[in-house]
Structures are given as C-alpha cells and as structure tokens.
C-alpha cells in the first residue's frame, strides 16, 4: 500500500470577484493599516479612463502615486525606475493593475527597494553547478492585484526580470511578495484585448497540464490543477463568442488555481523553454508555452503515462486507459487547435539560429529543476529543432 506523503502549505490570499469586488479594497487596506499605495500599470491601462476612475475611487486619499512604466517581460530598467518611485512616494503598498508584467514588476521593485542591493546579488544563480535562490530576509511592502488578464502570477512568489542588454532572465524569489489580495473586477477584466487574455489563459492551461504530469503525490494540488484544467477547457473556446465578460472572470479563477497547485508540483519543461523562447518570438509567452506543451508531453511520456490518464479524463477523454498518454496529448492538441495556437516556432518569428542560446537560458531556469523527466542540452536542442 502506498500512502501520500504531503507537505502542503496554503499561502494566505483574500479573493474578491464580481461587480462589488473593488468595494472590499478600502476594508482590506484598513485591516492591513495601509496608507500610501502606488498603482503599477502599463501606459495602455492608464488610458482606460473608466478603469482608472474605479481604482482611484476605491483608493481615495490612500493613492500615493502611479507608476505607468510597466513593460512586457519586466525589463530591468523599468523595474529599477519603479523602485525609485516606491522610495520617493514613501509607499507602504503596491497595487498591480493589469496583467502579469504589472504584478511581476511590482514584486521585483519591492524586493530591490527592501534589499537595497543590485539585482544580480539577489537573483537565482548557479553556485558550484547548482541553481541557488538566495534567502531574502528583509520585510517587503505588500501587494494587492486588480487583474485585467487571467495570469498565474496572482499566486506566485517569484519575479523574473529581463536584462535587455544581455537577454538574461533574472529570477527573484521571496514568499513575502505573494499577493495579499486579488480583486477581480469585470470592468477592468474587460480592458485587455482578447488575444492577451487568451495567451494568459493558455499559460494557466499549460501550467495545469504540466502540474498534473508531476510525480508529486499531493491530492490537494491535483484537485486545484484538475479544476483549473476543467475551467480552461470550458471557457477558453468561449472568449471569442461570449457577449459578456463571464469567460474572463472564470479564466481568472482557473489561473489562480493553476498557480496555487503548481507551487506544489512544479511548472514543467514547457514553461522553462517558453521563458527563453518568449522574448524571441512575435507572440506572448503563454502562447509559446502552449505551443511547446504537446512536444514536451511526448518527451515526458516514458515517465508520465499513468499521470496523463488523469489529464485525458479531465479534458473529456478517458476512453483509452491503455493509452491514456496519447489520448491526453490528442486532447491538448485538439483544444490548442480550436483556439488558434500556432504549431511551429518558425511561425512566431523564432530564428533557428537562436535555438542553442535558448537552450542555454532554459538550462538556467528554475522551472527546469522540477520536471518529471530531466533533460540534457542535447535533449532540448533536439526537441526545439523538431518543433521549429
């Protein structure tokens, strides 16, 4: 008999969704003693006057300022500028308004503010051949999230910033930067283009599939990931046809569940590769990760066959238990085709000559330390070559 051996710690986060979600924000700030919050967003969000007005109304005189310099992939210069804004305003909280880049930029800026260190002194790096994430002890200002996209970043403690000069992805990790609360407002959820919502939701879908491939025997994580997958299957195809915002909010829940569940199982090979491929492509990271999901699933099958039966069942299969892995991959490819995900890296602007560099960056990604089947550089080069 095999008993699960589980250490499952659920981080505290308070979630509010629906028309009255933002009404809870002042009460949450009262509870936490927040007096000076800076809102992080991109320039396009700042131009959404109704969204801005809703946030300003909710914050009232606790709005200490705006940082609207958020950029895709959280480039290091933007993060360092954001840190300066936090310091200049005397902020005691960050409100991330928008998608994953706003959330990550806010988290990273709060780390640099508190640690008073160069990013390379506090990021994950190789030490004696191992990836090591420094323990960051200094208290951090809390973050609240008002999302426009369904990103797994709601649930995470990691922040990855990109050095535009070297192309490096510098990963920061601090559990103290996890969101204190998430406010899913339907008006703000409606500000993002459908293409961006889809890409973010595809990241959550891929993360749920990858998490369910893990050999971690954690029924609580499986429950979170399986329901995230079920919501993704149901609501992703409705993004283009729904006349209201319901799919967007449902997919936000899927993203939160996928982010929480994958904390306990790992996020998989597709994510490690997408982190390196994404900045070199013409599409968002979530779309790249979804593209890479079927080939990485095939790579994993020699160790994930039993686990993939569950994926097939959640996606509406389970009719071929003797070949659940193939059925799961077929089901994933069917859903990705239905929502228009490209199949080849060449179709999204990735240069074949960049593949070796992509592999080098992927091998230094923390996500690659928690994969069901370890991969060598040669394995990754062959995999990417086949999908190119």
Short mmCIF file of N, CA, C and O in Angstrom, two decimals, residues 159-221:
data_model
loop_
_atom_site.label_atom_id
_atom_site.label_comp_id
_atom_site.label_asym_id
_atom_site.label_seq_id
_atom_site.Cartn_x
_atom_site.Cartn_y
_atom_site.Cartn_z
N UNK A 159 9.61 36.45 -9.20
CA UNK A 159 9.58 37.60 -10.10
C UNK A 159 10.76 37.46 -11.05
O UNK A 159 11.90 37.32 -10.59
N UNK A 160 10.51 37.49 -12.33
CA UNK A 160 11.59 37.39 -13.31
C UNK A 160 11.67 38.67 -14.11
O UNK A 160 10.68 39.10 -14.70
N UNK A 161 12.83 39.28 -14.11
CA UNK A 161 13.05 40.50 -14.87
C UNK A 161 14.06 40.20 -15.98
O UNK A 161 14.89 39.29 -15.85
N UNK A 162 13.97 40.95 -17.05
CA UNK A 162 14.84 40.69 -18.20
C UNK A 162 15.83 41.83 -18.37
O UNK A 162 15.46 43.00 -18.37
N UNK A 163 17.10 41.46 -18.48
CA UNK A 163 18.13 42.44 -18.76
C UNK A 163 18.19 42.63 -20.28
O UNK A 163 18.63 41.74 -21.00
N UNK A 164 17.73 43.78 -20.80
CA UNK A 164 17.68 43.96 -22.26
C UNK A 164 19.06 44.01 -22.90
O UNK A 164 19.20 43.78 -24.09
N UNK A 165 20.10 44.29 -22.11
CA UNK A 165 21.44 44.36 -22.67
C UNK A 165 22.03 42.98 -22.94
O UNK A 165 22.77 42.78 -23.90
N UNK A 166 21.72 42.01 -22.07
CA UNK A 166 22.30 40.66 -22.21
C UNK A 166 21.29 39.62 -22.64
O UNK A 166 21.66 38.53 -23.05
N UNK A 167 19.96 39.95 -22.52
CA UNK A 167 18.93 38.97 -22.82
C UNK A 167 18.68 38.01 -21.68
O UNK A 167 17.85 37.11 -21.79
N UNK A 168 19.38 38.17 -20.55
CA UNK A 168 19.23 37.25 -19.43
C UNK A 168 17.89 37.43 -18.72
O UNK A 168 17.37 38.54 -18.62
N UNK A 169 17.38 36.32 -18.23
CA UNK A 169 16.19 36.33 -17.39
C UNK A 169 16.64 36.15 -15.94
O UNK A 169 17.16 35.10 -15.57
N UNK A 170 16.49 37.19 -15.14
CA UNK A 170 16.98 37.20 -13.77
C UNK A 170 15.80 36.93 -12.83
O UNK A 170 14.87 37.73 -12.75
N UNK A 171 15.83 35.79 -12.14
CA UNK A 171 14.70 35.35 -11.32
C UNK A 171 14.93 35.72 -9.85
O UNK A 171 15.99 35.45 -9.28
N UNK A 172 13.91 36.32 -9.25
CA UNK A 172 13.92 36.67 -7.83
C UNK A 172 12.82 35.88 -7.14
O UNK A 172 11.74 35.68 -7.69
N UNK A 173 13.09 35.44 -5.92
CA UNK A 173 12.07 34.67 -5.20
C UNK A 173 12.01 35.13 -3.76
O UNK A 173 13.03 35.19 -3.06
N UNK A 174 10.79 35.45 -3.32
CA UNK A 174 10.58 35.85 -1.93
C UNK A 174 9.11 35.61 -1.58
O UNK A 174 8.22 36.29 -2.11
N UNK A 175 8.83 34.64 -0.70
CA UNK A 175 7.43 34.38 -0.32
C UNK A 175 6.71 35.58 0.25
O UNK A 175 5.48 35.65 0.22
N UNK A 176 7.47 36.54 0.78
CA UNK A 176 6.84 37.72 1.37
C UNK A 176 6.24 38.65 0.32
O UNK A 176 5.56 39.62 0.67
N UNK A 177 6.52 38.39 -0.96
CA UNK A 177 5.95 39.23 -2.01
C UNK A 177 4.68 38.64 -2.62
O UNK A 177 4.15 39.19 -3.59
N UNK A 178 4.22 37.53 -2.09
CA UNK A 178 2.95 36.98 -2.58
C UNK A 178 1.82 38.00 -2.37
O UNK A 178 1.83 38.76 -1.40
N UNK A 179 0.85 37.99 -3.26
CA UNK A 179 -0.26 38.94 -3.15
C UNK A 179 -1.05 38.73 -1.87
O UNK A 179 -1.35 37.60 -1.47
N UNK A 180 -1.39 39.83 -1.23
CA UNK A 180 -2.24 39.79 -0.05
C UNK A 180 -3.71 39.63 -0.45
O UNK A 180 -4.52 39.07 0.30
N UNK A 181 -4.06 40.12 -1.64
CA UNK A 181 -5.44 40.03 -2.10
C UNK A 181 -5.55 40.22 -3.59
O UNK A 181 -4.68 40.83 -4.23
N UNK A 182 -6.62 39.67 -4.17
CA UNK A 182 -6.91 39.79 -5.59
C UNK A 182 -8.35 40.27 -5.74
O UNK A 182 -9.26 39.70 -5.12
N UNK A 183 -8.56 41.30 -6.56
CA UNK A 183 -9.89 41.87 -6.77
C UNK A 183 -10.24 41.74 -8.25
O UNK A 183 -9.71 42.48 -9.08
N UNK A 184 -11.10 40.79 -8.59
CA UNK A 184 -11.46 40.52 -9.98
C UNK A 184 -12.68 41.34 -10.36
O UNK A 184 -13.82 40.97 -10.11
N UNK A 185 -12.41 42.49 -10.94
CA UNK A 185 -13.45 43.45 -11.30
C UNK A 185 -13.82 43.25 -12.78
O UNK A 185 -12.94 43.29 -13.64
N UNK A 186 -15.10 43.06 -13.12
CA UNK A 186 -15.46 42.79 -14.51
C UNK A 186 -15.15 43.92 -15.48
O UNK A 186 -14.84 43.67 -16.65
N UNK A 187 -15.23 45.17 -15.04
CA UNK A 187 -14.91 46.29 -15.93
C UNK A 187 -13.42 46.27 -16.29
O UNK A 187 -13.03 46.39 -17.46
N UNK A 188 -12.58 46.09 -15.29
CA UNK A 188 -11.14 46.07 -15.54
C UNK A 188 -10.75 44.80 -16.30
O UNK A 188 -9.88 44.83 -17.17
N UNK A 189 -11.43 43.70 -16.03
CA UNK A 189 -11.18 42.47 -16.78
C UNK A 189 -11.50 42.66 -18.26
O UNK A 189 -10.91 41.99 -19.12
N UNK A 190 -12.41 43.58 -18.58
CA UNK A 190 -12.79 43.81 -19.96
C UNK A 190 -11.88 44.74 -20.73
O UNK A 190 -12.09 44.97 -21.92
N UNK A 191 -10.84 45.27 -20.08
CA UNK A 191 -9.96 46.23 -20.77
C UNK A 191 -8.91 45.55 -21.64
O UNK A 191 -8.38 46.18 -22.56
N UNK A 192 -8.58 44.31 -21.36
CA UNK A 192 -7.49 43.65 -22.11
C UNK A 192 -7.99 43.11 -23.44
O UNK A 192 -9.10 42.58 -23.53
N UNK A 193 -7.18 43.19 -24.49
CA UNK A 193 -7.55 42.58 -25.77
C UNK A 193 -7.75 41.07 -25.62
O UNK A 193 -7.08 40.43 -24.80
N UNK A 194 -8.66 40.53 -26.41
CA UNK A 194 -8.93 39.09 -26.33
C UNK A 194 -7.66 38.28 -26.54
O UNK A 194 -7.45 37.26 -25.87
N UNK A 195 -6.80 38.71 -27.45
CA UNK A 195 -5.58 37.95 -27.74
C UNK A 195 -4.70 37.85 -26.50
O UNK A 195 -4.09 36.79 -26.25
N UNK A 196 -4.63 38.91 -25.71
CA UNK A 196 -3.81 38.89 -24.50
C UNK A 196 -4.45 38.03 -23.42
O UNK A 196 -3.76 37.29 -22.70
N UNK A 197 -5.77 38.10 -23.29
CA UNK A 197 -6.48 37.24 -22.34
C UNK A 197 -6.27 35.78 -22.70
O UNK A 197 -5.99 34.93 -21.83
N UNK A 198 -6.37 35.47 -23.99
CA UNK A 198 -6.20 34.09 -24.43
C UNK A 198 -4.80 33.58 -24.10
O UNK A 198 -4.63 32.46 -23.60
N UNK A 199 -3.79 34.38 -24.40
CA UNK A 199 -2.42 33.95 -24.14
C UNK A 199 -2.18 33.69 -22.65
O UNK A 199 -1.56 32.70 -22.27
N UNK A 200 -2.70 34.58 -21.81
CA UNK A 200 -2.54 34.39 -20.37
C UNK A 200 -3.26 33.13 -19.90
O UNK A 200 -2.74 32.37 -19.08
N UNK A 201 -4.46 32.91 -20.44
CA UNK A 201 -5.22 31.72 -20.07
C UNK A 201 -4.53 30.45 -20.55
O UNK A 201 -4.60 29.40 -19.90
N UNK A 202 -3.85 30.52 -21.70
CA UNK A 202 -3.11 29.37 -22.20
C UNK A 202 -1.94 29.03 -21.29
O UNK A 202 -1.59 27.85 -21.12
N UNK A 203 -1.33 30.05 -20.70
CA UNK A 203 -0.27 29.79 -19.72
C UNK A 203 -0.82 29.00 -18.53
O UNK A 203 -0.20 28.03 -18.07
N UNK A 204 -1.99 29.39 -18.05
CA UNK A 204 -2.60 28.67 -16.93
C UNK A 204 -2.97 27.24 -17.33
O UNK A 204 -2.77 26.28 -16.56
N UNK A 205 -3.50 27.08 -18.54
CA UNK A 205 -3.83 25.75 -19.05
C UNK A 205 -2.57 24.88 -19.11
O UNK A 205 -2.56 23.73 -18.63
N UNK A 206 -1.50 25.41 -19.68
CA UNK A 206 -0.26 24.64 -19.80
C UNK A 206 0.30 24.31 -18.43
O UNK A 206 0.80 23.19 -18.19
N UNK A 207 0.22 25.24 -17.50
CA UNK A 207 0.75 25.01 -16.17
C UNK A 207 -0.04 23.91 -15.45
O UNK A 207 0.52 23.09 -14.72
N UNK A 208 -1.35 23.89 -15.67
CA UNK A 208 -2.18 22.84 -15.05
C UNK A 208 -1.83 21.47 -15.62
O UNK A 208 -1.71 20.49 -14.89
N UNK A 209 -1.66 21.39 -16.95
CA UNK A 209 -1.29 20.12 -17.57
C UNK A 209 0.08 19.68 -17.07
O UNK A 209 0.27 18.51 -16.70
N UNK A 210 1.04 20.60 -17.04
CA UNK A 210 2.38 20.24 -16.57
C UNK A 210 2.36 19.80 -15.11
O UNK A 210 3.05 18.86 -14.72
N UNK A 211 1.58 20.50 -14.28
CA UNK A 211 1.50 20.12 -12.88
C UNK A 211 0.93 18.73 -12.68
O UNK A 211 1.39 17.97 -11.82
N UNK A 212 -0.05 18.37 -13.50
CA UNK A 212 -0.66 17.04 -13.38
C UNK A 212 0.24 15.94 -13.92
O UNK A 212 -0.01 14.76 -13.67
N UNK A 213 1.32 16.31 -14.64
CA UNK A 213 2.29 15.31 -15.07
C UNK A 213 3.31 15.00 -13.98
O UNK A 213 4.05 14.02 -14.07
N UNK A 214 3.37 15.84 -12.96
CA UNK A 214 4.37 15.68 -11.91
C UNK A 214 4.20 14.35 -11.18
O UNK A 214 3.10 13.80 -11.08
N UNK A 215 5.31 13.85 -10.63
CA UNK A 215 5.22 12.62 -9.84
C UNK A 215 4.92 12.92 -8.37
O UNK A 215 4.97 12.03 -7.52
N UNK A 216 4.61 14.19 -8.06
CA UNK A 216 4.24 14.57 -6.69
C UNK A 216 2.89 13.97 -6.33
O UNK A 216 1.90 14.19 -7.03
N UNK A 217 2.82 13.23 -5.24
CA UNK A 217 1.57 12.62 -4.81
C UNK A 217 0.90 13.53 -3.79
O UNK A 217 1.02 13.35 -2.58
N UNK A 218 0.22 14.54 -4.30
CA UNK A 218 -0.43 15.55 -3.46
C UNK A 218 -1.87 15.71 -3.94
O UNK A 218 -2.13 16.44 -4.90
N UNK A 219 -2.82 15.05 -3.28
CA UNK A 219 -4.23 15.14 -3.73
C UNK A 219 -4.77 16.56 -3.72
O UNK A 219 -5.64 16.90 -4.53
N UNK A 220 -4.28 17.41 -2.81
CA UNK A 220 -4.77 18.79 -2.76
C UNK A 220 -4.33 19.56 -3.99
O UNK A 220 -5.11 20.29 -4.59
N UNK A 221 -3.06 19.40 -4.37
CA UNK A 221 -2.57 20.06 -5.59
C UNK A 221 -3.29 19.52 -6.82
O UNK A 221 -3.66 20.28 -7.73
#
